[in-house]
Coordinates of C-alpha atoms in Angstrom, one line a residue:
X1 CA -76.6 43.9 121.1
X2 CA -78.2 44.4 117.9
X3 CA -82.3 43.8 118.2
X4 CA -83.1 40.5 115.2
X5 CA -86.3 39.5 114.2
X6 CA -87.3 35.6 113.8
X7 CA -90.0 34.3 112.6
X8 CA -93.2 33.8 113.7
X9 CA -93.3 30.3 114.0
X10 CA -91.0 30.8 117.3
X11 CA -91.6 29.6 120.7
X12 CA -91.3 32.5 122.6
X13 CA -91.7 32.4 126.3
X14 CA -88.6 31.8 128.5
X15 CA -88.5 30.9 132.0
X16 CA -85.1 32.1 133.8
X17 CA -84.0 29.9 136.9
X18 CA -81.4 32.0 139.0
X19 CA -81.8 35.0 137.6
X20 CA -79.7 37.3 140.1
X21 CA -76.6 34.7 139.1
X22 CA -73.9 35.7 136.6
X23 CA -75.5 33.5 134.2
X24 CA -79.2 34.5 134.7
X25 CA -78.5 38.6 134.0
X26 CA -76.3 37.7 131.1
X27 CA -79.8 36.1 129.6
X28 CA -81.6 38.8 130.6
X29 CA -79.5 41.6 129.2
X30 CA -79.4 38.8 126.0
X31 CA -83.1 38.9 125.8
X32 CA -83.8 42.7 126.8
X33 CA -84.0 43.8 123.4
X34 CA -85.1 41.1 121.4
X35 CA -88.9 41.3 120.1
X36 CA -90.0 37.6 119.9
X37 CA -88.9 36.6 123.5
X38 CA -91.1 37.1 126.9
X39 CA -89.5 36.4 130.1
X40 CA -92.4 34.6 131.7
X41 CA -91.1 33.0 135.4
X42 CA -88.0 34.2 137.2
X43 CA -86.4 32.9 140.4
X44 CA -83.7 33.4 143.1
X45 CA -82.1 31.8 146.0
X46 CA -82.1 35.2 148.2
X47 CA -81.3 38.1 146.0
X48 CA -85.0 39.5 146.1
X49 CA -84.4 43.0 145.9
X50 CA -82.6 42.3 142.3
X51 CA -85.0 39.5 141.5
X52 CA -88.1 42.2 142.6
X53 CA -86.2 44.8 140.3
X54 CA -86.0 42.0 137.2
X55 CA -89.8 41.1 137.6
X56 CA -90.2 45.1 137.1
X57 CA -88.3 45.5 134.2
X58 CA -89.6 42.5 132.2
X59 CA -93.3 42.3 133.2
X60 CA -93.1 39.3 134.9
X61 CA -95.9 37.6 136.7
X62 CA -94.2 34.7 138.7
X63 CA -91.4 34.4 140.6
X64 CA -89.7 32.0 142.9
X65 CA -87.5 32.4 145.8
X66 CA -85.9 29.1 147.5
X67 CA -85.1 31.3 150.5
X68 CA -88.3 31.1 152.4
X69 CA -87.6 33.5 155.0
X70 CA -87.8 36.2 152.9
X71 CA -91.4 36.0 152.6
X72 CA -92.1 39.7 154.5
X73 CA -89.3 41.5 152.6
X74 CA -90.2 45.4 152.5
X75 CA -89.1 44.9 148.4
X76 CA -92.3 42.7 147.3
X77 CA -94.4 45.5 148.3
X78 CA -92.8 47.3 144.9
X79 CA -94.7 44.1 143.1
X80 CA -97.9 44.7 141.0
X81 CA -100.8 42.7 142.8
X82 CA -101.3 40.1 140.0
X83 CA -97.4 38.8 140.7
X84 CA -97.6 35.4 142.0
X85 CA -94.2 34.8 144.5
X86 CA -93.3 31.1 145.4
X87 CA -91.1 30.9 148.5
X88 CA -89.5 27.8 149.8
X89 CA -87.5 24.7 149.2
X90 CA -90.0 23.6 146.4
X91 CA -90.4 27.2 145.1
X92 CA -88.9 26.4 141.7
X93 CA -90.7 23.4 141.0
X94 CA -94.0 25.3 142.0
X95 CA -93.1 27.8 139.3
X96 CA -92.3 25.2 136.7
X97 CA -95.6 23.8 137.2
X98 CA -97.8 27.4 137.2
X99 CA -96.0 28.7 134.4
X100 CA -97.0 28.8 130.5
X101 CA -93.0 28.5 129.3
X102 CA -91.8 27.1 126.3
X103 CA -87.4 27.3 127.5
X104 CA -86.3 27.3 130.7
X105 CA -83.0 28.6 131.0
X106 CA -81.3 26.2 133.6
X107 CA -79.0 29.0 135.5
X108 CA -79.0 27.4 139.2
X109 CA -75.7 26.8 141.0
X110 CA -75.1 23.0 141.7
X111 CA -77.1 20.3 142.6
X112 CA -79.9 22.2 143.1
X113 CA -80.6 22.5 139.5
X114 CA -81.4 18.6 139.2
X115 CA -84.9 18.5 140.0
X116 CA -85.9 21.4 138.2
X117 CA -83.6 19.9 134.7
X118 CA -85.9 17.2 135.5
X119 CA -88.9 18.6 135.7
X120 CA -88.7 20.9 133.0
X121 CA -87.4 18.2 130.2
X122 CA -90.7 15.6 132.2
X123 CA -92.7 18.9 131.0
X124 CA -91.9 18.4 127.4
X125 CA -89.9 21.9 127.0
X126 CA -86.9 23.2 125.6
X127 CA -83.8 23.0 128.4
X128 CA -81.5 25.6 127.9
X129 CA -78.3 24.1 130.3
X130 CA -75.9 26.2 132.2
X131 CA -76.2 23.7 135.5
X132 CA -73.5 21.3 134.4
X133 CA -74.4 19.7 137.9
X134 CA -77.8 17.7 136.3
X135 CA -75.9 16.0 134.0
X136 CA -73.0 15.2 135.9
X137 CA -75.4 14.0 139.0
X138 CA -78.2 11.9 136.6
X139 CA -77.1 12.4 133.1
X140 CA -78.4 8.8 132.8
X141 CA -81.5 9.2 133.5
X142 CA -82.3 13.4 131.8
X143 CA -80.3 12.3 128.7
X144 CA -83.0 9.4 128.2
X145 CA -86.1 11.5 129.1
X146 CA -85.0 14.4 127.0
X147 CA -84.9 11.8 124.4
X148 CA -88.1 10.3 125.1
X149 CA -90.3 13.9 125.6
X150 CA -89.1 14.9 122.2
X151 CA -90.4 12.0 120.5
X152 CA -87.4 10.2 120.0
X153 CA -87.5 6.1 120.0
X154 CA -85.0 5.6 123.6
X155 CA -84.0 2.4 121.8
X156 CA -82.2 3.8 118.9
X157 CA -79.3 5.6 118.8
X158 CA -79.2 9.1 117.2
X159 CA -76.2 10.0 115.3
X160 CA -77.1 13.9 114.7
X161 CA -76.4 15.5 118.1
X162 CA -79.7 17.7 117.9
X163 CA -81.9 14.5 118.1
X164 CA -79.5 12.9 120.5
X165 CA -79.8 15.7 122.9
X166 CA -83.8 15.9 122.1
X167 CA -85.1 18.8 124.3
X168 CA -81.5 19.6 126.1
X169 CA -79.0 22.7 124.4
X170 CA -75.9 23.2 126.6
X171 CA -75.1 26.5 127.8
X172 CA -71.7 26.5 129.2
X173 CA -68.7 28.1 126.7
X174 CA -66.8 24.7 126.5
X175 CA -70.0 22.2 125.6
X176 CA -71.4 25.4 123.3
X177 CA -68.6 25.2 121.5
X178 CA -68.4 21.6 120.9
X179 CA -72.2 21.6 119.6
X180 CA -71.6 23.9 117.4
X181 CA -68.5 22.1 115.8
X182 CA -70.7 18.7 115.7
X183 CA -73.8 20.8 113.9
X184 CA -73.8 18.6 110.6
X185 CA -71.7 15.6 111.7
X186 CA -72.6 12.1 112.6
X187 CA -71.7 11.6 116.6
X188 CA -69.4 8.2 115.1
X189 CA -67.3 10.5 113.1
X190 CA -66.0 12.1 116.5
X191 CA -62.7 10.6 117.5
X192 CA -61.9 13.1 120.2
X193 CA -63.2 16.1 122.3
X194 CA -60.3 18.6 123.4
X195 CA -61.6 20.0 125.8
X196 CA -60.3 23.3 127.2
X197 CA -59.9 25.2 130.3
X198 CA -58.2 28.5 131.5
X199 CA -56.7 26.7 134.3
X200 CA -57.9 29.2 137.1
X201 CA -55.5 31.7 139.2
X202 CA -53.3 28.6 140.2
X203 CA -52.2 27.7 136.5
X204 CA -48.7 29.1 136.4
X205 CA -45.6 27.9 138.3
X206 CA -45.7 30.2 141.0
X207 CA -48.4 27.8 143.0
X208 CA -47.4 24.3 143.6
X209 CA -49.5 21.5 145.3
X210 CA -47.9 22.8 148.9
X211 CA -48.7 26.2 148.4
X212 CA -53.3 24.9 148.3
X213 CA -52.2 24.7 152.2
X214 CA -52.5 28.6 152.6
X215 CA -54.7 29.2 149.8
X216 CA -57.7 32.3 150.9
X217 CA -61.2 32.7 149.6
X218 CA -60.0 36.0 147.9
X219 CA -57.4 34.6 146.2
X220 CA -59.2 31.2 145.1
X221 CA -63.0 33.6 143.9
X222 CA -59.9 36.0 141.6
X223 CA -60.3 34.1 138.1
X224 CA -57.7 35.8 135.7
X225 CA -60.4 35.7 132.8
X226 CA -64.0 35.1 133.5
X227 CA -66.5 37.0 135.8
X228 CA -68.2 34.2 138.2
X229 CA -69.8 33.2 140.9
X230 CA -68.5 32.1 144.0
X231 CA -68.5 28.3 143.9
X232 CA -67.7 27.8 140.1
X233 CA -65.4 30.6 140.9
X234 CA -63.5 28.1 143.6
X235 CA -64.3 25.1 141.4
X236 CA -62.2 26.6 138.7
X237 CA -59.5 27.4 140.8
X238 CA -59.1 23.4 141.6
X239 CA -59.9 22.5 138.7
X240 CA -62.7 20.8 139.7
X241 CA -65.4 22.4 137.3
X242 CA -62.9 21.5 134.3
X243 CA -63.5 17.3 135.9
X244 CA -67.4 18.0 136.3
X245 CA -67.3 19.5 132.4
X246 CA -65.9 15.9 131.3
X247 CA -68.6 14.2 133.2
X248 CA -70.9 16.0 131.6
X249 CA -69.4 16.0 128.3
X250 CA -69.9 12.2 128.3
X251 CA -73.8 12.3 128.2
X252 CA -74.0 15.3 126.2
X253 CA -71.6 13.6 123.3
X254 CA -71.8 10.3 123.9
X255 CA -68.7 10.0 124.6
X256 CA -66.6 7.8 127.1
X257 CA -64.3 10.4 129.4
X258 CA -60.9 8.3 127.4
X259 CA -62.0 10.4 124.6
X260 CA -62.1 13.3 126.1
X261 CA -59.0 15.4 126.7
X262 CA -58.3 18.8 129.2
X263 CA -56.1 20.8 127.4
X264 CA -54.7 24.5 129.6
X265 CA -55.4 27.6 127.2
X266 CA -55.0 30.5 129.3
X267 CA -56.0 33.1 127.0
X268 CA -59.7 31.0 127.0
X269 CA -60.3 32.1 122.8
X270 CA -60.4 28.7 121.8
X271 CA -63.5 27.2 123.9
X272 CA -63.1 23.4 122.7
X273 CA -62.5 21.7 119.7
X274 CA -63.4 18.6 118.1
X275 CA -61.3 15.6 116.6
X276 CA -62.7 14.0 113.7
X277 CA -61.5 10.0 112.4
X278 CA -60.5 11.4 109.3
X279 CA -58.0 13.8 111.2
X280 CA -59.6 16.9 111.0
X281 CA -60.7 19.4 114.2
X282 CA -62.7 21.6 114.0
X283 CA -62.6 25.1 116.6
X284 CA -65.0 27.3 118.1
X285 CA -63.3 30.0 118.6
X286 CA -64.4 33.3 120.4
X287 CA -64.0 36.6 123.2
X288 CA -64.0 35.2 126.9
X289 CA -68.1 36.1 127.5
X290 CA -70.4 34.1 128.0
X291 CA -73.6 36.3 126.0
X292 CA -72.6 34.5 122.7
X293 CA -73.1 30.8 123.8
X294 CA -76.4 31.6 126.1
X295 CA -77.3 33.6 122.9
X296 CA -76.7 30.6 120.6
X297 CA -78.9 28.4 122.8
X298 CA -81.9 30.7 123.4
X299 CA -82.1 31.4 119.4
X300 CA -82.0 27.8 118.8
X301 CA -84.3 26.6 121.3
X302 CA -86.7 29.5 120.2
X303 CA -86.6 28.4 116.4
X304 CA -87.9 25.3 114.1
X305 CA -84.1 26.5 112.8
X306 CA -82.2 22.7 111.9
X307 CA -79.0 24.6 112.1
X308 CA -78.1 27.2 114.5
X309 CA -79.2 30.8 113.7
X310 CA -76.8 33.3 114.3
X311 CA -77.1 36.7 115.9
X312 CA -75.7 40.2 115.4
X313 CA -73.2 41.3 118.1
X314 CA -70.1 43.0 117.8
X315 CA -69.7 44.0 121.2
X316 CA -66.9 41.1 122.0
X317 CA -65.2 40.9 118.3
X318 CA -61.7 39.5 118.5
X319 CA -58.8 41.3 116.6
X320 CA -56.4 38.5 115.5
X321 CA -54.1 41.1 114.2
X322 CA -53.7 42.0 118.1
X323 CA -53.5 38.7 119.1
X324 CA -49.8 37.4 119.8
X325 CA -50.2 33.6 120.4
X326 CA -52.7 31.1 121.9
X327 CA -51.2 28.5 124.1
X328 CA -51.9 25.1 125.3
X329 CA -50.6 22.6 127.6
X330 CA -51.2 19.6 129.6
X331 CA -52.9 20.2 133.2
X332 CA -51.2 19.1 136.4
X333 CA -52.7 16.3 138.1
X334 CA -50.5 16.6 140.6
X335 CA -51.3 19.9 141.9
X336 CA -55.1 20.0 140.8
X337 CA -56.2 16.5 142.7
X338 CA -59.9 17.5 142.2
X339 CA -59.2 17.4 138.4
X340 CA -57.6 13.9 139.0
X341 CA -60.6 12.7 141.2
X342 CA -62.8 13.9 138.9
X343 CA -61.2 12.0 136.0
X344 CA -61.2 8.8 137.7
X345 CA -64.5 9.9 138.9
X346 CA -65.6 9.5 135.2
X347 CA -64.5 6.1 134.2
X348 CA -65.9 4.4 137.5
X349 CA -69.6 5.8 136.7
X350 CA -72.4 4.7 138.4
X351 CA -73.2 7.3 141.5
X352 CA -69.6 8.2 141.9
X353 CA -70.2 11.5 140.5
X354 CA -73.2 12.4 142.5
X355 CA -71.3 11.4 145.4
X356 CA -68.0 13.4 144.3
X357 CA -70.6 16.7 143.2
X358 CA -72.6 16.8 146.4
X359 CA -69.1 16.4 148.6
X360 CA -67.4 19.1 146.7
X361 CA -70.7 21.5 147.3
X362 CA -69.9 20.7 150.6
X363 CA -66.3 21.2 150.7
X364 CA -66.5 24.4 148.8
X365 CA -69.6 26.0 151.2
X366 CA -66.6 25.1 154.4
X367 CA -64.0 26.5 152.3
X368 CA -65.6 29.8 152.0
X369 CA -67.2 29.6 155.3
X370 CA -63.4 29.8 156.8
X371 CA -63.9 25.8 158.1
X372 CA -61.0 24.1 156.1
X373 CA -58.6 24.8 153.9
X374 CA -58.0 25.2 149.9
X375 CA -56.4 22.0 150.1
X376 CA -59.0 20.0 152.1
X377 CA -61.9 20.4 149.3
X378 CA -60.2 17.3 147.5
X379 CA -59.4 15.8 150.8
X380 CA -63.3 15.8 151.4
X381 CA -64.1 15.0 148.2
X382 CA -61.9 12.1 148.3
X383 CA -62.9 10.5 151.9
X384 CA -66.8 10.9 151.0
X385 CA -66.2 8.5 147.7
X386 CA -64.4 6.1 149.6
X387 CA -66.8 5.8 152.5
X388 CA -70.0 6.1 150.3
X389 CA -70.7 2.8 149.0
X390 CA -70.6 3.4 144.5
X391 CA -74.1 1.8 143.1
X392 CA -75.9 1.8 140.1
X393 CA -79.4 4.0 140.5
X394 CA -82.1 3.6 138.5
X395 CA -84.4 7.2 139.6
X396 CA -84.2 10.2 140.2
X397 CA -85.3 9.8 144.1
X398 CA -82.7 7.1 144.3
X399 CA -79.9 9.4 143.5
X400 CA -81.0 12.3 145.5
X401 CA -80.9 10.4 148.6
X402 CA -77.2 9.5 147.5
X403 CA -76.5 13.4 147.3
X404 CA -78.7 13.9 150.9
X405 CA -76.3 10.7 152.3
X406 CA -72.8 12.4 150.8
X407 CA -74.0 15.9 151.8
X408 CA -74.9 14.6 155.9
X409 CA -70.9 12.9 155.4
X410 CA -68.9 15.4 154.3
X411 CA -70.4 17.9 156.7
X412 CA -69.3 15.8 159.8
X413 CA -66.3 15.6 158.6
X414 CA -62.8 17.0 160.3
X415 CA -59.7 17.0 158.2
X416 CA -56.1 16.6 159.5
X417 CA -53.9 18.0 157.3

């Protein structure tokens, strides 16, 4: 990647939650060479010897690891002695609070990421957003907040989605996208959001709904076109993550989930698009990594910039001569049922999704643990919303007692297939 310069004006100290993830090195190798960025705070669930190694690298000062055991580890001793290490549960939100940041770059995995969203946009800072989980979990209450700590009036609504968002720029390919194509355009001239998905390694005809039965861990973590994690790696292949992107789609465009459609595009070059009243969509179109969109975010969160600056990178340039057709098609509700949850999930509101989120976690941890089967993550997901009583919440402690109430469910639970 080609090193830029911005200007001075530029807000340069970014704070990196999950670092060791997929998501947290691509930011780092994003950041590595550019001159008005300084990685400031770094954390980790357990990865510490990669997390140690980062801190190196980058001259960082704090650090956080959740994983509290870890406190002894023979790789801390490699740490210069003015490195301050949180360990624990509230590791993260220690570091949030010692740190001088002006971005944090939101790369947890799941409902884990909520408190620290929180904290962060409370803070007054720039959220950069790859935990599509905060939203989806309590995008009533960060959407407001984000609003409100970047001096917007909560009262009004805000048709340019900069000042709608306030502090909050979305990280994931598929809302990236659709900022981009709404940069310039009043949120009441959208009509629809098409939104699109790869469809995972269970997309084609050779799996059918009977088939999830005998479904393995190897073949559910082997995505046919991005490089991920292990449980958005398993969401994809439900199809859940595409039903928690439409959640969170709704609070990021103001948008009810009618208005948004799932459209299957395999080859994953068209990230979203954008329907327009007058007829008109609009495409962002680009390679299968995810460098440009955490790219896009970090230079406009670091910049006074209204629109979006752009970067130099031709390292994932796509040759349209070479390329022999883009498809699209409907998804199969039938066979994904987390996708179908997940849509009715939507419409109902309230703290259905928090429920539905914190059962999948759940569901997925057992999957991959060897304790149930592919097919028994909907099954889970399914008998936790309609035990769990759906309420409105009004705080954030309200709706993490929801998530601890789902979570002590769906872990007692025994399916019969």
């Amino acid at each position: 990647m080609t090193k830029i310069t911005l200007p001075e004006f530029c807000a340069d100290k970014i704070l990196v939650l999950g670092s060791t993830g997929s998501i947290g090195k691509q930011t780092l190798e994003v950041c590595k060479d550019e001159e008005f960025i300084e990685i400031v705070g770094l954390s980790c669930s357990s990865n510490i010897e990669l997390l140690v190694k980062q801190a190196i690298e980058f001259d960082v000062k704090f650090l956080a690891v959740c994983d509290a055991n870890l406190k002894n580890h023979t790789s801390l001793a490699q740490l210069e002695d003015d490195v301050k290490v949180f360990f624990g549960q509230d590791a993260v939100l220690q570091l949030l609070q010692a740190v001088d940041f002006d971005v944090c770059v939101n790369a947890l995995s799941g409902c884990a990421g909520l408190e620290p969203s929180y904290e962060c946009l409370k803070l007054g800072k720039k959220l950069a957003l790859a935990n599509k989980e905060s939203l989806v979990v309590a995008g009533d209450i960060l959407i407001p907040l984000s609003q409100k700590m970047a001096g917007k009036n909560t009262d009004v609504f805000f048709p340019n989605i900069s000042d709608f968002l306030g502090n909050i720029i979305p990280i994931d390919s598929e809302h990236s996208a659709i900022y981009q194509c709404l940069l310039g355009y009043d949120l009441d001239t959208l009509k629809n959001i098409w939104l699109t998905a790869s469809g995972g390694p269970f997309r084609g005809d050779e799996y059918c709904a009977a088939d999830f039965e005998n479904i393995t861990p190897q073949q559910a973590l082997a995505h046919p076109t991005w490089n991920m994690g292990a449980k958005i790696s398993v969401d994809s292949a439900t199809m859940m993550n595409k039903g928690l992107e439409v959640i969170e789609a709704c609070h990021l465009f103001h948008v009810s989930s009618d208005k948004i459609k799932v459209l299957i595009h395999p080859q994953s070059i068209v990230h979203s698009m954008v329907e327009f009243v007058d007829g008109a969509y609009l495409a962002q179109l680009g390679a299968p990594s995810m460098t440009t969109p955490i790219a896009f975010a970090i230079h406009l969160a670091t910049t006074d910039y209204k629109n979006a600056p752009r970067f130099y990178d031709n390292s994932h340039a796509l040759d349209f001569y070479e390329i022999l057709q883009l498809n699209f098609g409907r998804p199969d509700l039938e066979k994904f049922e987390c996708l179908k949850i997940a849509l009715e999930v939507a419409k109902t509101g309230k703290c259905a999704p928090a429920i539905m989120n914190a059962a999948n976690e759940i569901a997925v941890a057992k999957f991959l643990a060897g304790e149930c089967k592919f097919s028994d993550i909907a099954r889970i997901v399914e008998k936790s919303l309609s035990y769990l009583p759906i309420r409105d919440y009004a705080s954030l402690e309200e709706i993490l007692d929801i998530d601890k109430s789902t979570r002590e469910y769906a872990s007692k639970l025994e399916i019969s297939s």
